[in-house]
Short mmCIF file of C-alpha atoms in Angstrom, two decimals:
data_model
loop_
_atom_site.label_atom_id
_atom_site.label_comp_id
_atom_site.label_asym_id
_atom_site.label_seq_id
_atom_site.Cartn_x
_atom_site.Cartn_y
_atom_site.Cartn_z
CA MET L 80 0.28 0.09 -0.03
CA LEU L 81 1.52 3.51 -1.01
CA THR L 82 -0.01 6.81 0.82
CA PHE L 83 0.37 10.19 -0.59
CA ILE L 84 -0.19 12.54 1.96
CA GLY L 85 -0.21 16.31 1.78
CA LEU L 86 1.87 17.71 4.79
CA GLY L 87 -0.16 21.04 4.36
CA LEU L 88 0.74 24.61 4.12
CA PHE L 89 3.56 25.83 6.61
CA ASP L 90 5.13 23.78 8.76
CA LYS L 91 4.90 20.15 10.87
CA ASN L 92 1.34 20.66 12.75
CA ASP L 93 -0.39 21.51 9.54
CA ILE L 94 -0.98 17.82 9.00
CA SER L 95 -3.71 16.05 9.31
CA LEU L 96 -4.91 13.73 12.50
CA LYS L 97 -5.46 10.84 9.25
CA GLY L 98 -1.92 12.32 8.08
CA LEU L 99 -0.48 11.31 10.81
CA GLU L 100 -1.49 8.56 12.07
CA ALA L 101 -1.11 7.10 8.44
CA ILE L 102 2.06 7.77 9.10
CA LYS L 103 2.44 6.50 12.94
CA ASN L 104 1.90 2.93 11.20
CA ALA L 105 3.71 3.41 7.65
CA ASP L 106 6.76 0.93 7.36
CA MET L 107 8.83 3.38 5.19
CA VAL L 108 8.77 6.85 5.40
CA PHE L 109 9.31 9.35 1.80
CA ALA L 110 9.12 12.71 1.13
CA GLU L 111 10.17 15.38 -2.10
CA PHE L 112 10.75 18.38 -1.17
CA TYR L 113 12.01 19.39 -4.69
CA THR L 114 8.73 20.53 -5.82
CA SER L 115 7.11 22.05 -2.49
CA ARG L 116 8.27 22.11 0.67
CA LEU L 117 7.17 23.12 4.18
CA MET L 118 9.10 26.74 5.09
CA GLY L 119 8.59 26.56 8.95
CA SER L 120 9.24 23.05 9.91
CA THR L 121 13.24 20.96 9.41
CA ILE L 122 13.18 17.36 8.44
CA GLU L 123 14.34 16.55 12.02
CA GLU L 124 11.63 18.29 13.61
CA LEU L 125 8.84 16.20 11.44
CA GLU L 126 11.19 13.47 12.21
CA THR L 127 10.68 14.16 16.38
CA LEU L 128 7.32 14.70 15.84
CA TYR L 129 6.77 11.26 13.06
CA CYS L 130 9.35 9.10 15.48
CA LYS L 131 10.69 7.63 12.19
CA PRO L 132 13.29 8.31 10.13
CA ILE L 133 12.42 10.08 6.52
CA HIS L 134 13.78 9.33 3.25
CA VAL L 135 14.09 12.11 1.22
CA LEU L 136 13.85 11.68 -2.62
CA SER L 137 15.96 13.66 -4.98
CA ARG L 138 14.25 14.37 -8.51
CA GLU L 139 15.91 11.40 -9.69
CA ASP L 140 14.56 9.13 -7.40
CA VAL L 141 11.39 10.77 -8.38
CA GLU L 142 10.84 11.23 -11.55
CA ILE L 143 13.74 8.11 -13.39
CA SER L 144 14.36 6.10 -11.36
CA PRO L 145 11.58 5.38 -8.59
CA ASN L 146 12.92 1.87 -7.16
CA TRP L 147 11.84 2.68 -3.49
CA LEU L 148 8.25 2.07 -4.87
CA ALA L 149 8.52 -2.14 -4.70
CA GLU L 150 8.75 -1.76 -0.69
CA ALA L 151 4.60 -1.00 -1.03
CA GLN L 152 4.49 -4.00 -2.59
CA GLU L 153 4.70 -5.78 0.65
CA LYS L 154 4.47 -2.88 3.30
CA ASN L 155 2.80 -0.03 4.16
CA VAL L 156 4.63 2.83 2.11
CA VAL L 157 3.65 6.70 2.67
CA PHE L 158 4.84 9.65 0.39
CA LEU L 159 4.97 13.00 2.11
CA THR L 160 5.05 16.04 -0.08
CA GLY L 161 4.79 20.00 1.51
CA GLY L 162 0.81 21.50 0.55
CA ASP L 163 -1.95 19.01 -0.65
CA THR L 164 -0.95 15.88 -2.07
CA MET L 165 -0.79 15.23 -5.88
CA VAL L 166 -0.74 18.65 -7.40
CA SER L 167 2.91 17.73 -9.04
CA THR L 168 2.41 16.06 -12.37
CA THR L 169 4.89 13.92 -11.68
CA HIS L 170 3.12 12.55 -8.10
CA VAL L 171 0.49 11.70 -10.82
CA ASP L 172 3.17 9.52 -12.64
CA LEU L 173 4.41 7.79 -9.58
CA ARG L 174 0.68 7.15 -9.01
CA LEU L 175 -0.11 5.44 -12.37
CA ARG L 176 3.32 3.27 -11.94
CA ALA L 177 2.57 1.44 -8.80
CA LYS L 178 -0.72 0.56 -10.67
CA ASP L 179 1.64 -1.11 -13.08
CA MET L 180 2.97 -2.61 -10.49
CA ASP L 181 -0.44 -3.89 -8.40
CA ILE L 182 0.10 -1.57 -5.55
CA ASN L 183 -3.12 -0.31 -3.97
CA THR L 184 -3.19 4.18 -3.93
CA ARG L 185 -5.25 5.80 -1.13
CA LEU L 186 -4.67 10.07 -0.60
CA ILE L 187 -4.55 11.46 2.34
CA HIS L 188 -5.35 15.65 1.54
CA GLY L 189 -4.09 18.71 3.38
CA SER L 190 -4.25 22.50 3.10
CA SER L 191 -3.16 23.99 -0.47
CA ILE L 192 -2.71 27.46 -1.04
CA ALA L 193 -5.10 26.96 -3.99
CA SER L 194 -8.17 27.45 -1.26
CA ALA L 195 -6.26 29.19 1.57
CA ILE L 196 -5.65 32.48 -1.24
CA CYS L 197 -9.78 33.06 -0.88
CA GLY L 198 -9.25 33.16 3.37
CA LEU L 199 -6.61 34.87 3.18
CA SER L 200 -7.13 37.56 0.29
CA GLY L 201 -11.02 38.04 0.74
CA LEU L 202 -11.73 36.87 -3.14
CA GLN L 203 -14.54 34.66 -3.88
CA ASN L 204 -13.96 31.27 -5.11
CA TYR L 205 -15.63 30.55 -7.97
CA ARG L 206 -13.66 33.84 -9.87
CA PHE L 207 -10.27 32.50 -9.98
CA GLY L 208 -9.24 31.43 -13.57
CA LYS L 209 -6.21 29.89 -14.45
CA ALA L 210 -3.41 30.03 -12.41
CA SER L 211 -0.14 30.45 -13.67
CA THR L 212 3.83 30.97 -12.65
CA VAL L 213 6.32 33.89 -12.61
CA PRO L 214 9.70 32.52 -13.62
CA HIS L 215 13.25 33.83 -13.19
CA PRO L 216 14.76 35.56 -15.93
CA TYR L 217 16.95 33.84 -18.40
CA THR L 218 19.72 33.97 -20.34
CA SER L 219 19.47 33.20 -24.24
CA ILE L 220 22.24 31.21 -26.12
CA ARG L 221 22.95 34.75 -27.32
CA GLY L 222 22.90 36.34 -24.06
CA ASN L 223 19.60 38.56 -23.87
CA THR L 224 17.51 38.05 -21.16
CA ILE L 225 14.40 36.48 -21.52
CA ILE L 226 11.06 37.56 -19.81
CA SER L 227 8.43 35.01 -20.05
CA GLU L 228 5.05 36.64 -21.19
CA THR L 229 3.53 33.74 -20.37
CA PRO L 230 1.52 35.40 -17.14
CA TYR L 231 1.16 38.49 -18.22
CA ASP L 232 -1.16 36.88 -21.31
CA THR L 233 -3.00 34.35 -18.38
CA ILE L 234 -3.88 37.33 -16.57
CA LYS L 235 -4.84 39.46 -19.91
CA LEU L 236 -7.11 37.05 -20.54
CA ASN L 237 -8.62 36.02 -17.33
CA LYS L 238 -8.64 40.13 -16.58
CA GLU L 239 -10.94 39.86 -20.51
CA HIS L 240 -13.47 37.00 -18.76
CA ASP L 241 -13.85 39.13 -15.67
CA MET L 242 -11.68 36.34 -13.54
CA HIS L 243 -9.03 36.74 -10.44
CA THR L 244 -5.47 35.05 -11.06
CA LEU L 245 -3.18 33.46 -8.99
CA ILE L 246 0.35 33.46 -9.70
CA PHE L 247 3.23 31.28 -7.46
CA LEU L 248 6.27 32.60 -8.08
CA ASP L 249 9.46 30.78 -8.97
CA ILE L 250 11.45 28.42 -7.01
CA ASP L 251 15.08 27.98 -8.34
CA LYS L 252 17.84 26.40 -6.74
CA ASP L 253 19.90 28.72 -8.21
CA LYS L 254 18.56 31.88 -7.91
CA GLY L 255 16.38 31.14 -5.12
CA TYR L 256 12.88 31.80 -4.20
CA MET L 257 11.20 35.07 -6.49
CA THR L 258 9.47 37.57 -3.93
CA VAL L 259 6.37 39.23 -5.21
CA ASN L 260 8.59 42.66 -5.50
CA GLN L 261 10.38 41.02 -8.09
CA ALA L 262 7.45 39.58 -9.71
CA LEU L 263 5.53 42.43 -10.38
CA GLY L 264 9.26 44.93 -11.88
CA LEU L 265 9.00 41.48 -14.40
CA LEU L 266 5.09 41.71 -14.93
CA LEU L 267 5.76 45.41 -15.97
CA GLU L 268 8.33 45.39 -17.59
CA ILE L 269 6.30 42.78 -19.98
CA GLU L 270 4.07 45.96 -19.21
CA LYS L 271 6.27 48.50 -20.84
CA ARG L 272 7.31 46.82 -23.66
CA ARG L 273 3.44 45.26 -24.95
CA GLY L 274 2.00 48.68 -22.92
CA GLU L 275 -1.41 46.40 -23.61
CA GLY L 276 -2.58 48.30 -19.74
CA VAL L 277 -2.90 45.19 -18.14
CA MET L 278 -0.47 45.76 -15.17
CA GLU L 279 -0.29 49.85 -14.88
CA ASN L 280 -2.96 50.55 -12.73
CA ALA L 281 -3.84 47.34 -11.65
CA ILE L 282 -4.70 46.54 -8.12
CA ALA L 283 -2.77 43.30 -6.65
CA VAL L 284 -2.15 41.06 -4.02
CA GLY L 285 1.01 39.76 -1.83
CA ILE L 286 1.01 36.95 0.22
CA ALA L 287 3.55 35.72 2.18
CA ARG L 288 4.44 32.29 4.65
CA ALA L 289 0.77 31.32 4.05
CA GLY L 290 -0.48 28.86 6.98
CA SER L 291 2.35 30.25 9.25
CA ASP L 292 0.79 32.39 12.26
CA GLU L 293 2.04 35.74 11.04
CA PRO L 294 1.01 35.48 6.90
CA ILE L 295 1.88 39.16 5.34
CA VAL L 296 -1.14 39.90 3.48
CA LYS L 297 -1.27 43.39 1.78
CA ALA L 298 -3.25 44.39 -1.26
CA GLY L 299 -2.70 48.22 -3.40
CA TYR L 300 -1.94 49.37 -6.54
CA VAL L 301 1.05 47.98 -8.50
CA ARG L 302 3.39 50.42 -8.31
CA HIS L 303 2.89 51.13 -4.03
CA LEU L 304 3.03 47.73 -3.46
CA GLN L 305 6.45 46.83 -5.35
CA GLU L 306 7.63 48.97 -2.72
CA GLU L 307 6.11 46.93 0.35
CA ASP L 308 8.82 44.09 2.32
CA PHE L 309 6.60 40.92 2.13
CA GLY L 310 9.74 39.72 4.12
CA GLU L 311 10.76 35.34 4.61
CA PRO L 312 9.38 33.12 1.46
CA LEU L 313 7.48 31.60 0.49
CA HIS L 314 5.42 34.50 -1.50
CA ILE L 315 2.25 34.01 -3.54
CA LEU L 316 0.67 36.84 -6.27
CA VAL L 317 -2.94 37.33 -6.56
CA VAL L 318 -4.36 39.65 -9.69
CA PRO L 319 -7.74 40.38 -9.23
CA ALA L 320 -9.94 41.06 -11.87
CA SER L 321 -12.69 43.60 -11.44
CA LEU L 322 -13.86 43.60 -7.43
CA HIS L 323 -17.73 42.42 -5.86
CA PHE L 324 -18.47 45.37 -3.05
CA ILE L 325 -17.69 42.48 -0.30
CA GLU L 326 -13.60 42.08 -1.76
CA ALA L 327 -13.17 45.50 -2.33
CA GLU L 328 -14.60 45.90 1.51
CA ALA L 329 -11.87 43.37 2.18
CA PHE L 330 -8.81 45.23 0.25
CA VAL L 331 -9.16 48.02 2.45
CA LYS L 332 -10.28 47.19 5.89
CA LEU L 333 -7.91 43.95 5.99
CA LEU L 334 -5.68 44.64 3.44
CA GLY L 335 -4.64 48.44 3.65
CA ALA L 336 -5.72 48.40 0.18
CA PRO L 337 -6.46 52.32 -0.35
CA GLN L 338 -9.94 53.82 0.50
CA GLU L 339 -10.34 54.98 -3.35
CA ILE L 340 -10.92 51.50 -3.85
CA LEU L 341 -14.22 51.48 -2.02
CA ASP L 342 -14.85 54.65 -3.25
CA GLU L 343 -15.11 53.93 -7.01
CA LEU L 344 -17.69 51.41 -6.52
CA ASP L 345 -19.89 53.43 -5.18
CA ASP L 346 -19.80 56.09 -7.79
CA MET Z 195 -9.46 36.65 19.27
CA LEU Z 196 -11.09 34.96 17.00
CA THR Z 197 -9.99 32.08 15.17
CA PHE Z 198 -11.09 30.59 11.90
CA ILE Z 199 -10.87 26.59 11.60
CA GLY Z 200 -11.20 24.86 8.67
CA LEU Z 201 -11.85 21.27 9.50
CA GLY Z 202 -10.90 19.93 5.85
CA LEU Z 203 -12.73 17.75 3.50
CA PHE Z 204 -14.61 14.92 5.25
CA ASP Z 205 -14.62 13.91 8.69
CA LYS Z 206 -13.20 14.45 12.06
CA ASN Z 207 -9.85 13.43 11.50
CA ASP Z 208 -9.18 15.63 8.54
CA ILE Z 209 -8.52 18.89 10.97
CA SER Z 210 -4.62 19.69 10.95
CA LEU Z 211 -2.84 19.21 14.65
CA LYS Z 212 -2.78 23.03 14.71
CA GLY Z 213 -6.55 23.84 14.26
CA LEU Z 214 -7.25 20.32 17.14
CA GLU Z 215 -4.90 22.40 19.39
CA ALA Z 216 -6.53 25.93 18.91
CA ILE Z 217 -9.62 24.17 19.57
CA LYS Z 218 -8.17 22.51 22.78
CA ASN Z 219 -7.16 26.06 23.77
CA ALA Z 220 -10.67 28.06 23.20
CA ASP Z 221 -13.08 28.98 25.89
CA MET Z 222 -15.92 28.64 23.51
CA VAL Z 223 -16.41 26.61 20.01
CA PHE Z 224 -18.58 27.53 17.31
CA ALA Z 225 -19.40 26.09 14.20
CA GLU Z 226 -21.67 26.77 11.44
CA PHE Z 227 -21.92 23.89 8.89
CA TYR Z 228 -24.85 25.04 6.31
CA THR Z 229 -22.39 25.94 4.05
CA SER Z 230 -20.29 22.57 3.96
CA ARG Z 231 -20.47 20.20 6.68
CA LEU Z 232 -18.59 17.38 7.67
CA MET Z 233 -20.13 14.24 5.93
CA GLY Z 234 -18.10 11.37 7.56
CA SER Z 235 -18.44 12.60 11.85
CA THR Z 236 -21.31 13.84 13.66
CA ILE Z 237 -21.39 16.71 16.02
CA GLU Z 238 -21.10 14.44 19.20
CA GLU Z 239 -18.08 12.94 17.60
CA LEU Z 240 -16.28 15.98 17.27
CA GLU Z 241 -17.81 17.17 20.67
CA THR Z 242 -15.59 14.23 21.89
CA LEU Z 243 -12.64 14.94 20.10
CA TYR Z 244 -12.67 18.24 21.24
CA CYS Z 245 -13.85 17.75 24.92
CA LYS Z 246 -16.14 21.19 24.76
CA PRO Z 247 -19.30 21.75 23.69
CA ILE Z 248 -19.97 22.83 20.05
CA HIS Z 249 -22.88 26.14 19.29
CA VAL Z 250 -24.29 25.50 16.03
CA LEU Z 251 -24.93 28.81 14.32
CA SER Z 252 -27.71 28.91 12.09
CA ARG Z 253 -27.84 30.89 9.23
CA GLU Z 254 -29.48 33.69 11.16
CA ASP Z 255 -26.62 33.68 13.72
CA VAL Z 256 -23.50 34.30 11.05
CA GLU Z 257 -25.33 36.69 9.10
CA ILE Z 258 -28.15 38.88 10.06
CA SER Z 259 -27.16 38.73 14.13
CA PRO Z 260 -24.26 37.40 14.58
CA ASN Z 261 -24.17 38.32 18.62
CA TRP Z 262 -21.72 35.48 20.09
CA LEU Z 263 -18.57 37.55 18.70
CA ALA Z 264 -18.74 39.59 21.09
CA GLU Z 265 -17.48 37.31 23.32
CA ALA Z 266 -14.32 36.98 21.04
CA GLN Z 267 -13.50 40.28 22.07
CA GLU Z 268 -12.43 38.78 25.91
CA LYS Z 269 -12.43 35.51 25.03
CA ASN Z 270 -10.53 32.82 22.53
CA VAL Z 271 -13.18 32.25 20.17
CA VAL Z 272 -12.61 29.48 17.71
CA PHE Z 273 -14.70 29.48 14.27
CA LEU Z 274 -15.17 25.68 12.69
CA THR Z 275 -16.95 25.11 9.50
CA GLY Z 276 -15.99 22.16 6.13
CA GLY Z 277 -13.47 22.26 4.15
CA ASP Z 278 -11.00 25.29 4.14
CA THR Z 279 -11.84 28.34 5.98
CA MET Z 280 -13.38 31.49 5.10
CA VAL Z 281 -13.95 30.52 1.29
CA SER Z 282 -17.94 31.22 1.79
CA THR Z 283 -18.12 35.39 0.96
CA THR Z 284 -20.81 35.01 4.84
CA HIS Z 285 -17.04 34.49 6.85
CA VAL Z 286 -14.82 37.41 5.20
CA ASP Z 287 -18.35 39.53 6.16
CA LEU Z 288 -17.61 37.89 9.36
CA ARG Z 289 -14.34 38.80 9.80
CA LEU Z 290 -15.07 41.96 8.75
CA ARG Z 291 -17.64 43.09 11.46
CA ALA Z 292 -14.96 41.37 14.29
CA LYS Z 293 -11.75 43.84 12.19
CA ASP Z 294 -15.31 47.24 13.27
CA MET Z 295 -14.90 45.50 17.11
CA ASP Z 296 -11.17 45.50 17.12
CA ILE Z 297 -11.33 41.75 17.32
CA ASN Z 298 -8.03 39.63 16.10
CA THR Z 299 -8.64 37.40 13.73
CA ARG Z 300 -6.73 34.57 12.93
CA LEU Z 301 -6.91 32.31 10.17
CA ILE Z 302 -6.30 28.24 10.53
CA HIS Z 303 -6.49 26.09 6.50
CA GLY Z 304 -7.74 23.18 6.22
CA SER Z 305 -8.02 20.69 2.94
CA SER Z 306 -10.36 21.11 0.46
CA ILE Z 307 -12.03 20.31 -3.25
CA ALA Z 308 -10.11 22.95 -4.76
CA SER Z 309 -6.87 20.88 -4.71
CA ALA Z 310 -7.94 17.78 -3.50
CA ILE Z 311 -9.44 17.64 -7.04
CA CYS Z 312 -6.56 17.32 -8.55
CA GLY Z 313 -4.69 14.46 -6.70
CA LEU Z 314 -8.39 12.34 -7.23
CA SER Z 315 -9.01 12.68 -10.90
CA GLY Z 316 -5.04 13.16 -12.09
CA LEU Z 317 -6.01 17.08 -13.99
CA GLN Z 318 -3.68 19.47 -13.63
CA ASN Z 319 -3.98 22.53 -11.05
CA TYR Z 320 -3.01 24.92 -13.38
CA ARG Z 321 -6.30 24.64 -16.24
CA PHE Z 322 -8.86 24.86 -13.97
CA GLY Z 323 -10.70 28.09 -15.12
CA LYS Z 324 -13.64 29.38 -13.24
CA ALA Z 325 -15.22 26.97 -10.95
CA SER Z 326 -19.61 26.99 -11.41
CA THR Z 327 -22.19 25.57 -9.70
CA VAL Z 328 -25.19 23.24 -10.38
CA PRO Z 329 -28.01 23.91 -8.74
CA HIS Z 330 -31.78 22.36 -8.29
CA PRO Z 331 -33.77 23.26 -11.06
CA TYR Z 332 -36.80 25.57 -9.87
CA THR Z 333 -40.47 25.98 -10.38
CA SER Z 334 -41.58 29.46 -11.90
CA ILE Z 335 -44.21 31.97 -10.86
CA ARG Z 336 -46.38 30.95 -13.94
CA GLY Z 337 -45.49 27.19 -13.33
CA ASN Z 338 -42.68 26.94 -15.55
CA THR Z 339 -39.32 24.49 -14.60
CA ILE Z 340 -36.05 26.93 -14.75
CA ILE Z 341 -33.03 25.14 -15.42
CA SER Z 342 -29.69 27.66 -14.43
CA GLU Z 343 -27.50 27.52 -18.21
CA THR Z 344 -24.58 29.29 -16.08
CA PRO Z 345 -22.65 26.17 -15.45
CA TYR Z 346 -23.57 25.74 -19.06
CA ASP Z 347 -22.16 28.79 -20.25
CA THR Z 348 -18.55 28.68 -17.28
CA ILE Z 349 -17.98 24.95 -18.98
CA LYS Z 350 -18.00 26.20 -22.59
CA LEU Z 351 -16.21 29.33 -21.75
CA ASN Z 352 -13.45 27.26 -20.18
CA LYS Z 353 -13.61 25.26 -23.20
CA GLU Z 354 -13.06 27.72 -25.30
CA HIS Z 355 -9.49 28.78 -23.28
CA ASP Z 356 -8.69 24.88 -23.37
CA MET Z 357 -9.49 25.04 -19.13
CA HIS Z 358 -10.75 22.46 -17.12
CA THR Z 359 -14.60 23.12 -15.34
CA LEU Z 360 -14.71 22.02 -11.42
CA ILE Z 361 -18.99 22.59 -10.67
CA PHE Z 362 -20.13 21.69 -7.66
CA LEU Z 363 -23.28 20.26 -7.13
CA ASP Z 364 -26.58 21.65 -4.87
CA ILE Z 365 -27.03 20.70 -1.78
CA ASP Z 366 -30.92 22.42 -0.93
CA LYS Z 367 -32.55 21.33 2.57
CA ASP Z 368 -35.63 20.32 0.66
CA LYS Z 369 -34.44 19.30 -2.23
CA GLY Z 370 -30.98 17.23 -1.13
CA TYR Z 371 -27.76 16.54 -2.29
CA MET Z 372 -28.08 16.52 -6.11
CA THR Z 373 -25.44 13.94 -7.56
CA VAL Z 374 -23.43 13.81 -10.44
CA ASN Z 375 -26.34 12.23 -13.16
CA GLN Z 376 -28.75 15.17 -12.00
CA ALA Z 377 -25.98 17.60 -12.83
CA LEU Z 378 -25.43 15.40 -15.96
CA GLY Z 379 -28.72 14.97 -16.67
CA LEU Z 380 -29.70 19.14 -17.00
CA LEU Z 381 -26.56 19.98 -18.81
CA LEU Z 382 -27.39 17.21 -21.19
CA GLU Z 383 -31.02 19.08 -21.51
CA ILE Z 384 -29.33 22.47 -21.86
CA GLU Z 385 -27.90 21.07 -24.85
CA LYS Z 386 -30.33 19.57 -26.05
CA ARG Z 387 -32.20 23.12 -26.08
CA ARG Z 388 -28.92 25.10 -26.84
CA GLY Z 389 -27.10 22.37 -29.40
CA GLU Z 390 -23.55 23.71 -29.17
CA GLY Z 391 -21.72 20.25 -28.54
CA VAL Z 392 -20.33 21.38 -25.09
CA MET Z 393 -21.39 18.18 -23.81
CA GLU Z 394 -22.45 15.81 -26.64
CA ASN Z 395 -19.41 13.43 -26.90
CA ALA Z 396 -17.85 14.78 -23.61
CA ILE Z 397 -15.70 13.74 -21.08
CA ALA Z 398 -16.26 14.10 -17.52
CA VAL Z 399 -15.10 12.66 -13.87
CA GLY Z 400 -17.83 12.59 -11.16
CA ILE Z 401 -16.31 12.43 -7.89
CA ALA Z 402 -17.98 10.92 -4.52
CA ARG Z 403 -16.55 11.53 -0.73
CA ALA Z 404 -13.80 13.61 -1.30
CA GLY Z 405 -11.39 12.17 1.70
CA SER Z 406 -12.73 9.99 2.88
CA ASP Z 407 -11.45 6.35 2.69
CA GLU Z 408 -12.74 5.04 -0.43
CA PRO Z 409 -13.08 7.60 -2.05
CA ILE Z 410 -15.30 6.88 -6.29
CA VAL Z 411 -13.34 8.75 -9.10
CA LYS Z 412 -14.81 7.69 -12.02
CA ALA Z 413 -13.99 9.25 -15.74
CA GLY Z 414 -15.75 8.52 -19.18
CA TYR Z 415 -18.38 9.90 -21.58
CA VAL Z 416 -20.91 11.60 -20.08
CA ARG Z 417 -23.68 9.29 -21.31
CA HIS Z 418 -21.66 6.76 -19.82
CA LEU Z 419 -21.31 8.48 -16.93
CA GLN Z 420 -24.81 9.29 -16.33
CA GLU Z 421 -25.51 5.19 -15.65
CA GLU Z 422 -22.56 5.14 -12.89
CA ASP Z 423 -24.12 4.57 -9.47
CA PHE Z 424 -21.81 7.11 -7.02
CA GLY Z 425 -23.33 6.41 -3.62
CA GLU Z 426 -23.68 8.54 -1.00
CA PRO Z 427 -23.31 12.57 -0.95
CA LEU Z 428 -21.23 14.95 -1.51
CA HIS Z 429 -20.89 14.79 -5.22
CA ILE Z 430 -18.52 17.07 -7.27
CA LEU Z 431 -18.32 16.75 -11.04
CA VAL Z 432 -15.51 17.69 -13.64
CA VAL Z 433 -15.75 18.85 -17.29
CA PRO Z 434 -11.75 18.97 -18.62
CA ALA Z 435 -10.78 20.92 -21.74
CA SER Z 436 -8.43 19.07 -23.67
CA LEU Z 437 -6.43 15.97 -21.84
CA HIS Z 438 -2.30 16.22 -21.90
CA PHE Z 439 -0.91 12.86 -21.96
CA ILE Z 440 -0.80 12.05 -18.20
CA GLU Z 441 -4.39 13.53 -17.56
CA ALA Z 442 -5.57 11.06 -20.06
CA GLU Z 443 -3.36 8.28 -18.75
CA ALA Z 444 -4.71 8.75 -15.62
CA PHE Z 445 -8.04 8.52 -16.66
CA VAL Z 446 -7.72 5.30 -18.40
CA LYS Z 447 -5.44 3.96 -16.06
CA LEU Z 448 -6.82 4.48 -12.11
CA LEU Z 449 -10.33 6.25 -13.55
CA GLY Z 450 -11.88 3.91 -15.52
CA ALA Z 451 -12.32 5.65 -18.97
CA PRO Z 452 -11.82 4.27 -22.39
CA GLN Z 453 -9.05 3.28 -24.00
CA GLU Z 454 -9.55 5.53 -26.79
CA ILE Z 455 -9.43 8.65 -24.86
CA LEU Z 456 -5.55 7.49 -25.13
CA ASP Z 457 -5.23 5.91 -28.45
CA GLU Z 458 -6.72 9.23 -29.89
CA LEU Z 459 -3.67 11.90 -28.26
CA ASP Z 460 -1.56 9.08 -30.12
CA ASP Z 461 -3.38 10.03 -33.80
#
């Protein structure tokens, strides 16, 4: 039996009772922390809570040669990830391999930014369109800096249909965790090039350390938000479409957005 | 202090360790179960786990006269809901009222169908567009049966942009929990009237009891899926856009969809 367990948003205590019990009953505990990791706990802290060792898998162990899967043919094996479980394609692939090996699988879900974003921002869940990611720029063979235009296009498309956009920020082993400020800077640079008015005068929401005891959540005009300090990672960005009244009220009263956002709705 | 706690997807053991600790430390425990409830546990079972009584709030207590909020000015009060916390507009409104009363608020997240849908179906999270709800039909003053066309329009719009659609199914005090079968029947009726080819020959995914030990998840052509028995509530429906290879593979190998879905991709 292979049980996929989502550890939840931030630290060791975000796991569900059901998830912890499954770990306690497991013969072996595997985890991958390269697609998503808990920012608020170390692996040692997890091992102390579980009272057993965790085998941390590399990308190769997960995607190329997951030989450890064979353990689940005879034993109770759990596979841990940050956030909810099986959100990454890589995990679906593992489940398919397990199926081919006649291993039963089971999922135990954890909290995820996909829903947490609503509570944190006050934005309504059914108004979100497609999500996107702002990747770090890279240097082409000719030495040019390439900035992906995909997130800009996604925000534009969603706005055309009055949908909010959740934007994940790149995590790179070498280039580090992208900040809200960097992401806004990149989006404004594409705006400067294309001039389509998607980001200029737009309102955005920057979120840091969702799921922690003291997340930072700030809403405001992009130019102002770019000046704010969001502190430690992970950061997430939302670019909303038009705001319903209660969404605007949440922005102003809870997230520090300027009063004029609400006044404009009254006009 | 007012702490909003999401109880997670299905039963009492879906709460996080963090959530349970906050309840144990609370002076008073309030809950509302009319926007979302745990299908797998009774209120008595929750009270036994928490070792304290739960004050279950009516819609009026939450939306019209939430006098109980005053308790949070002096005491540690927790407010429980099924799924993740603060996903409903009603909860944002409570948080705004608390802010007006100078009550500090804090969120503890729980697992939610918004992310669980990905693991359960194998569909990629960033490919979902706007979500929708299929409501129960109602009878107009003139005695006609009215079927909402909104979910049909949402599926159509999302498909035009190659996005999947998550569809919530109505929960009504009198008309009951809508099933996958009923929802597909209503969508096909709109298709018959409008003939826009959104549902005819479409693939869909029906999900029942997400978060339980034995959820049912089946993918297939709408006409076939309509014949399946999904058992007890809650049911959820997904109408995907075009399928990427691994999504189609998950449909065929894990969710019982016909092999031709994969064969068509190879052509």
